[in-house]
Amino acid sequence: MRDTIKLGLTLAFICSFAAVLLFYVVEKTVPMIKENERIANELKRKEVMTDAVTIEPNSTEAPEYYIAKDASGNVIGHVLSASERGYGGLIKITVGVATDGSIRAIQLTKLDQQETPGLGAKVVTAKFKDQFKGRKVADLKVMQDGGHIVSITAATITSRAATKAVRDALEGFLSKK
Amino acid sequence: MSTWKEFTKGILKENPVLILVIGLCPALAVSSSANDGLGMGIASLFVLVMSSLVVSALRKVIPSAIRIPIFIIIISTFVTIIDYVMHAFQPELYANLGVFVPLIVVNCLVLGRAEAFASKNSVWLSVVDALGMGVGFALALTVLGAIREMLGNGTLTLFNIEMLNFGPSFKPALIMIMPPGAFLTLGFLMALQKRMSEK
Amino acid sequence: MITNDLSWYFILISALLVNNIVLIRFLALCSFFGVSSKVETSVGMGFAVMFVMVMACSMSWAIYEFILAPYNLEFLRTAAFILSIAALVQLEELYIRKMLPELYKQMGIFLPLITTNCAILGAAFLAIDYKLNFFNTIIYAIGVSGGYMIAIILFAGIRERIELAPVPHYFKGYPIAFITASLMSLAFLGFSHLFGL
């Protein structure tokens, strides 16, 4: 009996020590992780709207899109978040839309996808992203499906998913507006 | 002399991946580039050294009946620490390594060293042993990653810096950075190691 | 990628073949190379893994859903999962030894090995990452362990043949086993994009 209590106490002591240590590390790192994400998202919004002076969410509570304005306060476009299931996971894309409903630019980094390295992961290259510039809803399909987006070699699922993400986000936004 | 031997045995004579054939899952899964392999190696090295240190320091107070659960608690604490620290400071590496960071906890290498070495030896020797094993593991992963990245992607990246780029005229063999390439490269590395040790 | 909006048989096929846990996702490799020299033992190992995996995944799903997530204790998940899996394996061993001695004779020796089988913990983590519901978690666990079983039984069959084949001296043992695994992995890559999975 005494042995059992001793075992229990040792275990409890080690567990509580581990819990305190972990709690400290989590307290320190979680704000950094959130801050990194916020900075990365802000940077992506700026990159798709290079000439905007302010990019503000449409509402403070549940922002659906962001409104980009120039120095004199004129709306020059909107920034949307798009996502779609790819081959390895969710592909998240930041889309900049001009006032005429065409795409100004799209942006995603290595952190926004989990596609196969060397194949689908090429979705983050400028070669793939730049093809979206100036496109309208009707063009936003891969070549095989009758659109204008050239698929990444040997990564049709990824290319289709990325294209669909942008198209759906744009369509949804235009129908609401 | 003997301390030096404890250190170097993990690097060549008892290399965890090439000779003992343990810790294979991360070795194969995250070695599609030298950078990821090195990152995984350093993360495992940290967990290995810290848990060996704590286990050997506490070896006289840990009751042998419940030593395995205690080892697991110690190891998983350090795994969680590296998990959060890497997420905060190296988000890109963290995304590449994915589920294999928390899975360091079941890397047979870590629990194996705690049970077979650290629970029986002094703190100093245990740390040296863990350092040797960890460096051997990290080296194996980096070499594996370097070979696969060069053949499969035509580049070599270490510490987030691109060291080598074979340029657009090089046609990479994609298969090398895909799953079959991992098994193939390790198979050939093991045969090479056997050839060298038997000479 | 697996989500809740896929129907159960797609989750099963994805886990069994397209994302085979051993040959594509690189989990459970230690036992894949360690316990695959005979077909008979690999069948035993396969069933033991399936048994533990289904129990472990449903248990860690419950721990995560009812304890860790509601109280913001996600950072304890690594410790909580591995400890509960270790305890589960111990309990199962005791139970089977007492109640089903026949089964214990066949499966018993594999059970202790399973605690450090990273496929169990890996599948538990992945099911949480994919945000699967309880039913899909069980389907996923069956698929993953079935995929493990397919891979290890096929591999053991090939290795039994290789024993008799003339292999270059330096490739005997592990090297040729890895090259065999490479070819199997190549074959399983053929399943990728099946049904768009």
XYZ file of C-alpha atoms in Angstrom:
573
model
C 0.000 0.000 0.000
C 2.736 2.434 0.955
C 4.502 1.567 -2.274
C 1.433 2.371 -4.324
C 1.126 5.770 -2.705
C 4.796 6.433 -3.329
C 4.445 5.454 -6.988
C 1.384 7.647 -7.341
C 3.113 10.611 -5.749
C 6.193 10.288 -7.962
C 4.000 10.106 -11.033
C 1.894 13.066 -9.916
C 4.998 15.134 -9.168
C 6.534 14.504 -12.591
C 3.220 15.128 -14.354
C 2.648 18.448 -12.598
C 6.200 19.579 -13.333
C 5.735 18.695 -17.012
C 2.378 20.497 -17.108
C 3.833 23.706 -15.645
C 6.733 23.671 -18.107
C 4.390 23.066 -21.047
C 2.000 25.759 -19.919
C 4.840 28.279 -19.860
C 6.052 27.325 -23.360
C 2.520 27.453 -24.785
C 1.857 30.867 -23.195
C 5.013 32.222 -24.835
C 4.698 30.688 -28.297
C 0.981 30.781 -29.116
C 0.844 34.606 -29.371
C 3.904 34.463 -31.657
C 2.253 31.849 -33.873
C -0.920 33.967 -34.145
C 1.080 37.126 -34.808
C 3.099 35.399 -37.562
C -0.131 34.307 -39.227
C -1.646 37.773 -38.999
C 1.448 39.395 -40.527
C 1.571 36.793 -43.298
C -2.113 37.333 -44.161
C -1.736 41.110 -44.163
C 1.313 40.841 -46.431
C -0.601 38.629 -48.870
C -3.452 41.149 -49.045
C -0.957 43.922 -49.813
C 0.711 41.799 -52.488
C -2.507 41.318 -54.445
C -3.363 45.038 -54.139
C 0.037 46.702 -54.490
C -1.297 50.229 -55.092
C -3.824 50.264 -52.239
C -3.188 52.559 -49.287
C -5.724 51.002 -46.917
C -7.170 47.497 -46.963
C -10.006 47.228 -44.465
C -12.397 44.365 -43.684
C -16.031 44.934 -44.776
C -17.232 44.351 -41.206
C -15.381 44.096 -37.937
C -17.222 41.039 -36.644
C -17.239 38.495 -39.469
C -15.281 39.911 -42.386
C -16.242 38.269 -45.671
C -13.920 40.329 -47.829
C -11.594 43.318 -47.620
C -12.049 46.686 -49.304
C -8.955 48.294 -50.837
C -8.804 52.083 -51.194
C -6.238 54.454 -52.709
C -4.811 57.623 -51.142
C -7.885 59.739 -51.938
C -10.273 57.156 -50.493
C -11.617 55.713 -53.769
C -12.397 51.980 -53.786
C -9.943 50.340 -56.174
C -10.820 46.718 -55.531
C -11.575 43.941 -53.079
C -9.554 41.146 -51.496
C -11.178 37.725 -51.026
C -10.063 34.530 -49.324
C -10.566 31.375 -51.345
C -10.026 27.757 -50.366
C -10.593 24.319 -51.842
C -9.639 20.735 -51.054
C -6.506 19.853 -53.051
C -4.545 16.628 -53.256
C -2.786 16.817 -49.889
C -5.002 19.220 -47.983
C -6.778 22.540 -48.116
C -5.346 25.097 -50.581
C -5.859 28.643 -49.306
C -5.591 31.531 -51.759
C -5.809 35.302 -51.315
C -7.483 36.867 -54.353
C -7.357 40.511 -55.382
C -10.329 41.641 -57.504
C -10.474 44.865 -59.526
C -13.647 46.950 -59.576
C -14.635 45.544 -62.996
C -14.742 41.997 -61.560
C -11.484 40.792 -63.122
C -8.655 39.337 -61.072
C -5.696 41.582 -60.300
C -3.496 38.967 -58.703
C -3.631 35.894 -56.511
C -1.236 34.990 -53.741
C -0.429 31.895 -51.720
C 2.725 30.747 -49.991
C 4.176 27.363 -49.124
C 2.249 27.509 -45.855
C -1.118 27.711 -47.616
C -0.933 24.275 -49.230
C 0.178 20.728 -48.458
C 0.588 19.431 -52.009
C 3.247 16.944 -53.139
C 6.744 18.514 -53.141
C 8.049 18.939 -56.690
C 4.601 18.407 -58.248
C 1.493 20.047 -56.805
C 3.597 22.268 -54.544
C 4.487 24.238 -57.695
C 1.092 25.904 -57.201
C 3.014 28.578 -55.255
C 5.302 29.473 -58.195
C 4.872 32.782 -60.007
C 4.521 30.861 -63.277
C 1.240 29.368 -62.068
C -0.045 32.351 -60.093
C 0.610 34.966 -62.785
C -1.762 33.304 -65.241
C -4.696 34.448 -63.126
C -3.965 38.142 -63.696
C -6.770 39.891 -65.592
C -8.944 36.765 -65.830
C -12.727 36.873 -65.437
C -15.044 34.162 -64.077
C -15.560 32.546 -67.490
C -11.815 32.043 -68.076
C -11.206 30.446 -64.693
C -10.962 26.807 -65.695
C -7.967 24.664 -66.513
C -7.209 24.131 -70.236
C -8.571 20.561 -70.191
C -11.948 21.888 -69.021
C -12.036 24.642 -71.651
C -10.563 27.503 -69.648
C -7.366 29.514 -69.789
C -5.331 28.204 -66.862
C -2.407 25.945 -67.812
C -2.186 23.024 -65.368
C 1.004 22.188 -63.505
C 2.612 19.125 -65.095
C 1.427 15.896 -63.410
C -0.671 17.814 -60.871
C -4.106 18.218 -62.433
C -5.984 17.774 -59.150
C -4.019 20.582 -57.533
C -4.418 22.895 -60.545
C -8.159 22.206 -60.773
C -8.618 22.761 -57.032
C -6.704 26.059 -57.042
C -8.634 27.293 -60.077
C -11.966 26.229 -58.592
C -11.138 27.955 -55.317
C -10.531 31.266 -57.110
C -13.562 30.870 -59.386
C -15.960 30.001 -56.537
C -14.749 32.852 -54.375
C -15.064 35.330 -57.243
C -18.500 34.076 -58.302
C -19.776 34.165 -54.725
C -18.484 37.693 -54.273
C -19.907 39.028 -57.554
C -23.351 37.514 -56.936
C -23.551 39.137 -53.502
C -22.410 42.541 -54.651
C 38.962 8.193 -24.812
C 35.872 6.251 -23.787
C 33.744 9.404 -23.829
C 34.888 10.065 -27.382
C 33.969 6.493 -28.276
C 30.474 6.899 -26.792
C 30.042 9.943 -28.987
C 31.342 8.556 -32.280
C 29.632 5.179 -32.070
C 26.283 6.794 -32.882
C 27.650 8.493 -35.952
C 29.073 5.517 -37.826
C 29.406 2.182 -36.050
C 25.918 2.200 -34.547
C 24.249 4.768 -36.781
C 20.546 4.641 -35.835
C 19.210 4.692 -39.388
C 21.853 2.818 -41.391
C 22.904 0.138 -38.894
C 20.311 -0.159 -36.136
C 17.474 0.508 -38.650
C 15.337 2.478 -36.194
C 13.622 5.833 -36.533
C 12.789 4.956 -40.112
C 9.456 6.738 -40.387
C 10.756 10.300 -40.073
C 13.970 9.336 -41.896
C 12.028 8.403 -45.008
C 9.048 10.710 -44.747
C 10.696 14.089 -44.285
C 13.879 13.586 -46.305
C 12.524 14.911 -49.595
C 14.869 17.867 -49.121
C 18.118 18.312 -47.197
C 16.642 21.252 -45.294
C 13.652 19.278 -43.994
C 15.887 16.315 -43.126
C 18.225 18.570 -41.172
C 15.317 20.281 -39.388
C 13.835 16.949 -38.362
C 17.298 15.773 -37.289
C 17.825 18.803 -35.070
C 14.345 18.499 -33.532
C 14.979 14.824 -32.726
C 18.448 15.659 -31.407
C 16.922 18.183 -28.994
C 14.325 15.723 -27.704
C 16.897 12.942 -27.436
C 19.475 14.967 -25.505
C 16.981 16.634 -23.170
C 15.103 13.441 -22.326
C 18.355 11.498 -21.820
C 19.548 14.267 -19.525
C 16.392 14.261 -17.407
C 16.041 10.475 -17.347
C 19.631 9.917 -16.236
C 19.417 12.702 -13.634
C 16.272 11.136 -12.165
C 17.351 7.522 -12.647
C 17.733 6.910 -8.905
C 14.322 8.341 -7.948
C 12.234 6.772 -10.719
C 10.650 3.559 -9.397
C 11.354 0.800 -11.924
C 7.729 -0.414 -11.900
C 6.465 2.770 -13.534
C 9.591 3.829 -15.410
C 8.121 3.453 -18.911
C 5.128 5.782 -18.305
C 7.495 8.302 -16.711
C 9.885 8.118 -19.667
C 6.926 8.663 -21.981
C 5.782 11.721 -20.002
C 9.290 13.212 -20.076
C 9.705 12.567 -23.793
C 6.272 13.879 -24.742
C 6.906 17.065 -22.750
C 10.010 17.843 -24.799
C 8.244 16.839 -28.012
C 5.432 19.293 -27.273
C 7.967 22.030 -26.493
C 9.794 21.568 -29.804
C 6.411 21.339 -31.558
C 5.322 24.799 -30.364
C 8.760 26.434 -30.596
C 9.203 25.268 -34.200
C 5.691 26.463 -35.084
C 6.537 29.910 -33.709
C 10.055 30.349 -35.114
C 10.170 28.180 -38.249
C 6.584 28.055 -39.573
C 7.597 26.880 -43.034
C 9.703 23.984 -41.753
C 6.907 23.137 -39.317
C 4.406 22.938 -42.174
C 6.726 20.675 -44.177
C 7.326 18.252 -41.309
C 3.626 18.123 -40.386
C 2.480 15.204 -38.263
C 6.043 13.895 -37.935
C 6.939 16.495 -35.292
C 4.525 15.154 -32.628
C 5.408 11.650 -33.795
C 8.981 12.061 -32.502
C 7.411 10.755 -29.297
C 7.129 7.254 -30.787
C 10.541 7.329 -32.445
C 11.994 4.083 -31.074
C 15.383 5.812 -30.943
C 14.340 8.192 -28.136
C 12.590 5.714 -25.855
C 15.232 3.116 -26.711
C 18.115 5.337 -25.570
C 16.232 6.319 -22.398
C 15.578 2.696 -21.493
C 18.828 1.085 -22.663
C 21.352 3.776 -21.802
C 20.210 6.847 -19.855
C 18.408 4.896 -17.119
C 21.663 3.047 -16.305
C 24.429 5.605 -16.831
C 25.627 8.908 -15.436
C 24.264 12.213 -16.705
C 27.491 13.072 -18.537
C 27.762 9.754 -20.390
C 24.021 9.750 -21.217
C 24.198 13.218 -22.740
C 27.277 12.250 -24.769
C 25.537 9.085 -25.954
C 22.384 11.020 -26.861
C 24.434 13.676 -28.685
C 26.247 11.010 -30.702
C 23.059 9.156 -31.592
C 21.232 12.388 -32.373
C 24.024 13.709 -34.584
C 24.196 10.336 -36.344
C 20.437 10.459 -36.924
C 20.522 14.064 -38.144
C 23.453 13.298 -40.469
C 21.682 10.299 -41.968
C 18.539 12.356 -42.591
C 20.483 15.244 -44.106
C 22.506 12.989 -46.438
C 19.336 11.155 -47.477
C 17.570 14.460 -48.055
C 20.520 15.945 -49.957
C 20.725 12.988 -52.368
C 16.976 12.963 -52.957
C 16.728 16.727 -53.391
C 19.654 16.929 -55.815
C 18.433 14.075 -58.010
C 14.733 14.798 -57.679
C 14.596 18.583 -57.722
C 18.025 19.694 -58.976
C 18.700 21.858 -55.923
C 20.359 21.621 -52.531
C 19.042 23.747 -49.667
C 20.534 23.830 -46.164
C 19.666 26.198 -43.292
C 17.057 27.774 -45.628
C 19.847 28.856 -48.040
C 20.046 27.476 -51.548
C 23.553 26.015 -51.838
C 23.328 24.426 -55.256
C 21.090 24.730 -58.270
C 21.673 22.602 -61.329
C 19.711 25.062 -63.453
C 16.923 24.591 -65.960
C 18.914 22.286 -68.269
C 18.939 19.588 -65.544
C 15.949 17.274 -65.865
C 15.212 16.105 -62.309
C 14.013 12.538 -61.690
C 10.809 13.383 -59.830
C 10.522 9.850 -58.500
C 13.397 10.567 -56.123
C 11.431 13.065 -54.047
C 8.344 10.853 -54.121
C 7.862 7.887 -51.739
C 9.610 5.187 -53.859
C 12.738 7.333 -54.081
C 13.029 7.373 -50.286
C 13.106 3.575 -50.003
C 15.445 3.289 -52.997
C 17.964 5.840 -51.699
C 18.080 4.296 -48.231
C 18.500 0.800 -49.721
C 21.488 1.934 -51.773
C 22.983 3.883 -48.842
C 22.783 0.773 -46.675
C 24.450 -1.375 -49.323
C 27.180 1.253 -49.675
C 27.691 1.330 -45.913
C 27.994 -2.478 -45.872
C 30.544 -2.340 -48.679
C 32.616 0.228 -46.816
C 32.538 -1.510 -43.455
C 33.552 -4.871 -44.928
C 36.523 -3.603 -46.895
C -7.238 14.636 -48.472
C -10.000 13.142 -46.326
C -12.919 15.152 -44.983
C -16.308 14.448 -43.488
C -18.099 15.227 -46.737
C -16.577 12.200 -48.459
C -18.751 9.085 -48.230
C -17.447 6.250 -46.087
C -16.272 4.004 -48.918
C -14.107 6.766 -50.365
C -12.521 7.269 -46.946
C -11.909 3.524 -46.823
C -10.357 3.390 -50.313
C -8.245 6.453 -49.653
C -6.843 5.020 -46.430
C -6.402 1.503 -47.843
C -4.774 2.229 -51.180
C -4.345 5.843 -52.269
C -2.715 7.052 -49.053
C -1.413 3.678 -47.915
C -0.073 4.276 -44.438
C 3.161 2.352 -44.977
C 4.112 2.788 -48.602
C 2.898 6.345 -49.223
C 2.625 7.999 -45.802
C 5.729 6.325 -44.255
C 4.324 5.266 -40.919
C 4.826 1.980 -39.051
C 8.022 1.272 -40.952
C 9.838 -0.276 -37.990
C 7.390 -3.155 -37.712
C 6.987 -3.241 -41.505
C 10.668 -4.176 -41.843
C 10.990 -5.910 -38.484
C 8.086 -8.382 -38.458
C 7.753 -9.186 -42.142
C 10.135 -12.095 -42.644
C 7.260 -14.645 -42.581
C 3.738 -14.343 -43.967
C 2.272 -16.054 -40.914
C 3.656 -13.584 -38.370
C 2.772 -10.626 -40.539
C -0.873 -11.754 -40.658
C -0.876 -11.888 -36.835
C 0.705 -8.467 -36.620
C -1.798 -7.088 -39.125
C -4.785 -8.223 -37.069
C -3.236 -7.012 -33.808
C -2.670 -3.567 -35.341
C -6.220 -3.404 -36.679
C -7.662 -4.321 -33.295
C -5.624 -1.756 -31.376
C -5.961 0.966 -33.997
C -9.762 0.967 -34.054
C -9.898 1.101 -30.248
C -7.111 3.683 -29.956
C -8.537 6.025 -32.601
C -12.019 6.015 -31.109
C -10.565 6.557 -27.638
C -8.327 9.445 -28.667
C -11.235 10.939 -30.621
C -13.283 10.936 -27.411
C -10.404 12.332 -25.329
C -9.863 15.130 -27.812
C -13.523 15.944 -28.349
C -14.712 15.801 -24.729
C -11.639 16.794 -22.703
C -8.886 18.514 -24.677
C -10.858 20.697 -27.101
C -13.529 22.054 -24.689
C -10.930 23.109 -22.112
C -8.323 24.429 -24.593
C -5.825 21.765 -23.618
C -4.747 20.910 -27.167
C -1.116 21.242 -26.158
C -1.465 18.120 -24.033
C -2.607 15.983 -26.943
C 0.746 14.310 -27.638
C 1.135 13.248 -24.009
C -2.530 12.344 -23.559
C -2.723 10.210 -26.704
C 0.498 8.259 -26.225
C -0.214 7.551 -22.555
C -3.766 6.431 -23.213
C -2.592 4.203 -26.076
C 0.059 2.634 -23.848
C -2.533 2.017 -21.123
C -5.009 0.630 -23.652
C -2.467 -1.836 -25.018
C -1.660 -3.017 -21.485
C -5.330 -3.532 -20.633
C -6.011 -5.344 -23.875
C -3.081 -7.640 -23.258
C -4.352 -8.520 -19.777
C -7.900 -9.020 -21.014
C -6.988 -11.198 -23.979
C -4.593 -13.310 -21.936
C -7.323 -14.026 -19.422
C -10.444 -14.310 -21.562
C -9.173 -15.494 -24.935
C -6.045 -17.595 -24.354
C -6.221 -19.084 -27.857
C -6.112 -15.659 -29.479
C -3.412 -14.584 -27.061
C -1.163 -17.361 -28.303
C -1.387 -15.972 -31.830
C -1.512 -12.246 -31.153
C -0.007 -11.807 -27.697
C 3.627 -11.359 -28.617
C 2.764 -8.505 -30.985
C 0.780 -6.400 -28.545
C 3.681 -4.845 -26.572
C 5.346 -3.897 -29.862
C 2.300 -1.904 -30.869
C 2.707 0.907 -28.314
C 5.642 2.263 -30.274
C 4.012 1.540 -33.631
C 3.757 5.063 -34.933
C 0.853 4.210 -37.251
C -1.483 4.019 -34.238
C -0.576 7.443 -32.884
C -0.189 8.811 -36.423
C -3.693 7.715 -37.427
C -5.095 9.220 -34.219
C -3.406 12.561 -35.005
C -4.461 12.511 -38.654
C -8.098 11.763 -37.785
C -8.054 14.836 -35.519
C -6.286 16.948 -38.166
C -8.896 15.965 -40.764
C -11.619 16.888 -38.201
C -13.421 13.582 -38.799
C -16.580 12.719 -36.871
C -16.775 9.584 -34.751
C -18.179 7.256 -37.427
C -15.655 8.409 -40.023
C -12.814 8.088 -37.509
C -13.661 4.405 -37.089
C -13.923 3.904 -40.865
C -10.595 5.677 -41.262
C -8.948 3.501 -38.589
C -10.216 0.346 -40.306
C -8.940 1.617 -43.656
C -5.520 2.598 -42.342
C -4.959 -0.689 -40.522
C -6.307 -2.625 -43.513
C -3.793 -0.797 -45.672
C -1.060 -1.756 -43.217
C -2.176 -5.369 -43.377
C -2.205 -5.445 -47.192
C 1.249 -3.904 -47.362
C 2.909 -6.094 -44.731
C 1.408 -9.375 -46.013
C 2.402 -8.662 -49.623
C 5.852 -7.609 -48.459
C 6.326 -10.738 -46.334
C 5.336 -12.868 -49.322
C 7.961 -11.214 -51.497
C 10.608 -11.437 -48.780
C 10.051 -15.188 -48.386
C 10.867 -15.535 -52.088
C 13.872 -13.236 -51.929
C 15.386 -15.507 -49.267
C 15.872 -18.079 -52.014
C 16.994 -15.678 -54.720
C 20.615 -14.887 -55.586
C 21.046 -11.337 -54.263
C 24.342 -9.421 -54.702
C 26.384 -9.806 -51.521
C 26.202 -6.204 -50.325
C 22.456 -6.032 -50.932
C 21.572 -9.019 -48.751
C 19.220 -8.338 -45.856
C 17.962 -4.793 -45.363
C 19.181 -3.157 -48.612
C 17.241 -5.512 -50.881
C 14.219 -5.221 -48.562
C 14.261 -1.453 -49.012
C 14.542 -1.750 -52.774
C 11.605 -4.186 -52.746
C 9.618 -1.687 -50.675
C 10.541 0.989 -53.199
C 9.039 -1.043 -56.043
C 5.897 -1.749 -53.995
C 5.590 1.930 -53.215
C 5.913 2.667 -56.924
C 3.069 0.238 -57.592
C 0.896 1.908 -54.947
C 1.618 5.322 -56.494
C -0.435 3.971 -59.384
C -3.497 4.322 -57.160
C -2.954 8.050 -56.705
C -5.747 10.230 -58.096
C -8.059 7.180 -58.076
C -11.607 8.621 -57.918
C -9.929 12.010 -57.481
C -8.751 11.122 -53.995
